[in-house]
mmCIF file of C-alpha atoms and ligand atoms in Angstrom:
data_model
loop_
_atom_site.group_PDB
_atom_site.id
_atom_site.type_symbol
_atom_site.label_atom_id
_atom_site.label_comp_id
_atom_site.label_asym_id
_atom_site.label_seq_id
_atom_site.Cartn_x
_atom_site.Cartn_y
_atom_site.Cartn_z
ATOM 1 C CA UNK A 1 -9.408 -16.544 7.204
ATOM 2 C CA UNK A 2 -6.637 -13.917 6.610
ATOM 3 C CA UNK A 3 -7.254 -10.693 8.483
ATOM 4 C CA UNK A 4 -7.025 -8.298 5.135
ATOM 5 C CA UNK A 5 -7.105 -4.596 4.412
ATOM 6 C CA UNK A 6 -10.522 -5.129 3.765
ATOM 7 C CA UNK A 7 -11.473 -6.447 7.077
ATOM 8 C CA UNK A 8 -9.830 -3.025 8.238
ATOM 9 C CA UNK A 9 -11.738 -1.548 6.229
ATOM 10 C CA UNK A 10 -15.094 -2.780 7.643
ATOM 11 C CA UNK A 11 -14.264 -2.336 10.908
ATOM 12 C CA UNK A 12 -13.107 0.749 10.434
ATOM 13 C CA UNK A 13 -9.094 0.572 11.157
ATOM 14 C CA UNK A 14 -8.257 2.124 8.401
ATOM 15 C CA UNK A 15 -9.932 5.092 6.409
ATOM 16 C CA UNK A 16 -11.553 4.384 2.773
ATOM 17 C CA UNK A 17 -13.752 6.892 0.391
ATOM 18 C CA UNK A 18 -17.474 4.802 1.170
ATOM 19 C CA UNK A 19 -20.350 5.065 -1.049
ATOM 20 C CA UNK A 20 -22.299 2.305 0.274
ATOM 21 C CA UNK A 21 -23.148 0.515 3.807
ATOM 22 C CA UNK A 22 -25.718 -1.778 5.175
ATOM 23 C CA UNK A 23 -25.592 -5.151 7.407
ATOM 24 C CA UNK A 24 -23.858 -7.356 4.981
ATOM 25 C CA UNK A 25 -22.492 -5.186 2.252
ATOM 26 C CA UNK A 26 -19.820 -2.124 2.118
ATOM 27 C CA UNK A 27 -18.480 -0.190 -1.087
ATOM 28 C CA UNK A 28 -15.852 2.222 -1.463
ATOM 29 C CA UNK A 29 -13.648 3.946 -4.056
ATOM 30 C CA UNK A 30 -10.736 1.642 -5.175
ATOM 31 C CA UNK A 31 -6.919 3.240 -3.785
ATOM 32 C CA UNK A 32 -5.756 2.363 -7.243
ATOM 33 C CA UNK A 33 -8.376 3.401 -9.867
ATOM 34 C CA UNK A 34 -7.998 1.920 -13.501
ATOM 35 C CA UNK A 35 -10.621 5.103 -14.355
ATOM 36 C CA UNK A 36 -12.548 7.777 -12.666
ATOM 37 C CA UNK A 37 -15.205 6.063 -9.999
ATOM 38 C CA UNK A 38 -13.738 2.833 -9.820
ATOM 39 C CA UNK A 39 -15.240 1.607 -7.330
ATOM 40 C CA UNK A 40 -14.987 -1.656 -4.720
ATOM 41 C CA UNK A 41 -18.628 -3.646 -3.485
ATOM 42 C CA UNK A 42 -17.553 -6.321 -0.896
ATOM 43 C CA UNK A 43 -19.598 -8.786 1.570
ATOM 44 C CA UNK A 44 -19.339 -8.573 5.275
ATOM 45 C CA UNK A 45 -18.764 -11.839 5.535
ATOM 46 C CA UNK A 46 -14.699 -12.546 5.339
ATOM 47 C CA UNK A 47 -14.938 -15.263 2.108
ATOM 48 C CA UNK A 48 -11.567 -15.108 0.650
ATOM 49 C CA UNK A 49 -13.206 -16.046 -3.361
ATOM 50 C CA UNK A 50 -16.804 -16.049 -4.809
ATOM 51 C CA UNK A 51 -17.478 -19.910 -4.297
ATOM 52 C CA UNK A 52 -17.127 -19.560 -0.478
ATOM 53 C CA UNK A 53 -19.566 -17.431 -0.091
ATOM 54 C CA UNK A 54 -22.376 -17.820 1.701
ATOM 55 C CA UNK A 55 -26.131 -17.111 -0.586
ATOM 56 C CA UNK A 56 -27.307 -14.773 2.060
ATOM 57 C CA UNK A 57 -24.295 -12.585 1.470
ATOM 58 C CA UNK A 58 -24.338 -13.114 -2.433
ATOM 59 C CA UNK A 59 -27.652 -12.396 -2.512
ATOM 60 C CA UNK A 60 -27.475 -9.002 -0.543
ATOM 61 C CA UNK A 61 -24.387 -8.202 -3.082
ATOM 62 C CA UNK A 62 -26.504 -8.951 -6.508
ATOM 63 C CA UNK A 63 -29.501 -6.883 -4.253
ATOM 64 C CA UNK A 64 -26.903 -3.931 -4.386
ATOM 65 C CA UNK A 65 -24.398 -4.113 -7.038
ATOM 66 C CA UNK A 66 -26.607 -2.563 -10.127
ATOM 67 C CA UNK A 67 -27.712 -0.073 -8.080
ATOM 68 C CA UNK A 68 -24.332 0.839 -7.241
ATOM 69 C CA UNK A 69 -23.395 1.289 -11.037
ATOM 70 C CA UNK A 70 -26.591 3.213 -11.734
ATOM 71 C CA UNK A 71 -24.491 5.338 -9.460
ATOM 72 C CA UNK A 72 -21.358 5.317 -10.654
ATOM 73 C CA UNK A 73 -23.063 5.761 -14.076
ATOM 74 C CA UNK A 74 -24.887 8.736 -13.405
ATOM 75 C CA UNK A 75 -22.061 10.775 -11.468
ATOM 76 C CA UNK A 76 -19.152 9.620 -13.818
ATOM 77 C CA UNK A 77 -21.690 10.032 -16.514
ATOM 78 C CA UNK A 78 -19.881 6.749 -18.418
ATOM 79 C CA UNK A 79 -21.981 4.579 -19.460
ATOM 80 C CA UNK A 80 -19.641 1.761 -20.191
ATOM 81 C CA UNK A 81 -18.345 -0.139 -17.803
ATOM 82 C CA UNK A 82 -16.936 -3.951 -16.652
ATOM 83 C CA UNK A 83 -17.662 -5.395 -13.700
ATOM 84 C CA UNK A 84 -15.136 -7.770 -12.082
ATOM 85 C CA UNK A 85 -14.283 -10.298 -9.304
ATOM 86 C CA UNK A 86 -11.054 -11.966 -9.719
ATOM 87 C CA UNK A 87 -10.426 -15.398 -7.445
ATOM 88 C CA UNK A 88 -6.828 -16.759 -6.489
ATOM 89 C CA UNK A 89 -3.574 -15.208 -6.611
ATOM 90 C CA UNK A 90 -3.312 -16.744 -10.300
ATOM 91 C CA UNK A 91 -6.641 -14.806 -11.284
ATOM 92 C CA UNK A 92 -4.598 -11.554 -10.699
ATOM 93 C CA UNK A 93 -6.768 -11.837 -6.971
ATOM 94 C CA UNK A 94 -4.378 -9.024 -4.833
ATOM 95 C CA UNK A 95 -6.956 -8.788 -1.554
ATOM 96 C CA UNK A 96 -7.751 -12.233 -0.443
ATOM 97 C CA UNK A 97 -11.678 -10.724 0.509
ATOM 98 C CA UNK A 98 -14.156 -11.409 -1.982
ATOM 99 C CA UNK A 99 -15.198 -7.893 -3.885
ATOM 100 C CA UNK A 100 -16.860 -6.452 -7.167
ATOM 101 C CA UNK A 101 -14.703 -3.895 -8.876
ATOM 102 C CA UNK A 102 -17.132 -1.558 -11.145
ATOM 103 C CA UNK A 103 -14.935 0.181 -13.404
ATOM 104 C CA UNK A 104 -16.104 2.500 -15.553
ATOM 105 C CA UNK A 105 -14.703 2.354 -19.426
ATOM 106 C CA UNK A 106 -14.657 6.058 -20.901
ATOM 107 C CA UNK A 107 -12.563 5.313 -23.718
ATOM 108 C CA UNK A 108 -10.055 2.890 -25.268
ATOM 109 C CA UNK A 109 -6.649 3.629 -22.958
ATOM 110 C CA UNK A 110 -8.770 4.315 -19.827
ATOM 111 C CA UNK A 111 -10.841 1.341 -17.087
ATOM 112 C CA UNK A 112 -10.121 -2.454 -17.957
ATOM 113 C CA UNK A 113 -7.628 -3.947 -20.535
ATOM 114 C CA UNK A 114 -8.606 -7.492 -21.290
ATOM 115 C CA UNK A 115 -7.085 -9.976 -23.290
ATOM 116 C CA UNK A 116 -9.433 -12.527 -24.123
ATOM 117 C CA UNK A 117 -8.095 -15.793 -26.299
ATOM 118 C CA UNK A 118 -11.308 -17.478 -27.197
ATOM 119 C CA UNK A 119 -10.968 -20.736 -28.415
ATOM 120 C CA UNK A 120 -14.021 -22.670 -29.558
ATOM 121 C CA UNK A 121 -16.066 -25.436 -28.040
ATOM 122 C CA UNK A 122 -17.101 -28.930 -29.622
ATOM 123 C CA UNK A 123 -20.809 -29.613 -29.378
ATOM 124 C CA UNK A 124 -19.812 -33.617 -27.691
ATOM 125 C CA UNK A 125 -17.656 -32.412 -24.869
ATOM 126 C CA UNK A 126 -20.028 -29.211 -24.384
ATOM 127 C CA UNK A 127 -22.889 -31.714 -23.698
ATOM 128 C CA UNK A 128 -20.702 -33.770 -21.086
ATOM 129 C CA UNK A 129 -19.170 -30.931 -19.537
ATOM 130 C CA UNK A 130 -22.568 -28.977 -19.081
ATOM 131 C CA UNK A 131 -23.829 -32.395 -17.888
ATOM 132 C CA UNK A 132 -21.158 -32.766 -15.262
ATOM 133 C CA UNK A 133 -21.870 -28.950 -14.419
ATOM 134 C CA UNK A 134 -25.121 -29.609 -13.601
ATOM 135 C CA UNK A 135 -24.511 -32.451 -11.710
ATOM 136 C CA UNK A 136 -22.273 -30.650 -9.616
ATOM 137 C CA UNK A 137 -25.122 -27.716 -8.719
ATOM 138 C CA UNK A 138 -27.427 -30.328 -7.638
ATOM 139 C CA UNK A 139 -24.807 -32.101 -5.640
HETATM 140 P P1 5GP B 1 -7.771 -7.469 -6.914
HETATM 141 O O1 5GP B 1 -6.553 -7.510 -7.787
HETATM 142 O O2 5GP B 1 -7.573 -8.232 -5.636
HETATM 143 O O3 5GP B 1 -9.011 -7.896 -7.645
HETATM 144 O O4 5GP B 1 -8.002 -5.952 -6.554
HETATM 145 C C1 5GP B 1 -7.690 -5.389 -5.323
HETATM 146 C C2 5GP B 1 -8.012 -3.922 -5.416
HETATM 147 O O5 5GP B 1 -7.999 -3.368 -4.126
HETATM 148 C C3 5GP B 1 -7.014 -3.112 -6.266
HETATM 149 O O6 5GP B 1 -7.698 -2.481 -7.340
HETATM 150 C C4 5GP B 1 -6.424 -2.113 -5.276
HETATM 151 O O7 5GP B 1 -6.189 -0.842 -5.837
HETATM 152 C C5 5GP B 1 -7.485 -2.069 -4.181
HETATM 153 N N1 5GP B 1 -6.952 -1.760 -2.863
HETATM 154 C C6 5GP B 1 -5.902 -2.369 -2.264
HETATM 155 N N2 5GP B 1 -5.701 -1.841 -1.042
HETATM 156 C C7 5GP B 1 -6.652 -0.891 -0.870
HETATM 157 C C8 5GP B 1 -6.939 0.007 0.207
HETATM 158 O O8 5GP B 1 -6.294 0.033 1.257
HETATM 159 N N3 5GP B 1 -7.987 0.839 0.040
HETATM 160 C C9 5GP B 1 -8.739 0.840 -1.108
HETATM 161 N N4 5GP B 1 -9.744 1.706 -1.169
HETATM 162 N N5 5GP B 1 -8.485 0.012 -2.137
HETATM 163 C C10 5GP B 1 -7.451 -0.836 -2.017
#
């Protein structure tokens, strides 16, 4: 597991703005905010993407993470916002430590950009892929 900024983060080798702390979760103001409050929720636990983590970790994260932007929410007082976990380097993934970026969206040139090319899905390979989706789960 690669020792990241994060990791220095949690064990305290390096400074960061904190908003949140218990046994398995830490959040802190992003270095780099795309808007005002932009702020970071990551586990404990050193996963470096979202399917290595363990439940008890995700679990304490979804425990956490809307209270968080109630937070965020209330002392930005934006009440848009994205929520967003990128995984792998091609995913535009910078910190190889899983985390939640909550970034609030007060208006059209401020908080997340997205480009999203939506294509459209055929109802036969929609059945087989959810199929082999749910397969998967169970497996
Ligand atoms: P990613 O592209 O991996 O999803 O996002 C990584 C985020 O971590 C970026 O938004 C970046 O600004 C933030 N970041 C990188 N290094 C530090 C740091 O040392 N401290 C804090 N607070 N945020 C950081």
């Amino acid at each position: 597991m690669a020792d990241t900024i994060f990791r220095k983060i949690i064990d305290g080798q390096i400074p960061a703005h904190k908003v949140y702390e218990d046994d398995k979760v830490l959040a802190f103001l992003d270095i780099g905010p795309l808007s005002r409050g932009h702020t970071l929720v990551i586990p404990k636990e050193p996963a470096e993407t979202l399917d290595q983590l363990s439940d008890e970790s995700a679990a304490a994260l979804g425990r956490v993470l809307p209270r968080i932007c109630r937070a965020v929410i209330a002392v930005t007082g934006v009440k848009e916002y994205n929520v967003l976990e990128n995984n792998g380097r091609g995913a535009h993934q910078a910190v190889m430590h899983v985390h939640f970026h909550i970034i609030p969206k007060p208006g059209e040139s401020e908080g997340l950009g997205i480009r999203w090319p939506a294509g459209s899905l055929d109802g036969a390979e929609g059945q087989q892929l959810a199929a082999k989706i749910r397969a998967a789960i169970l497996s």
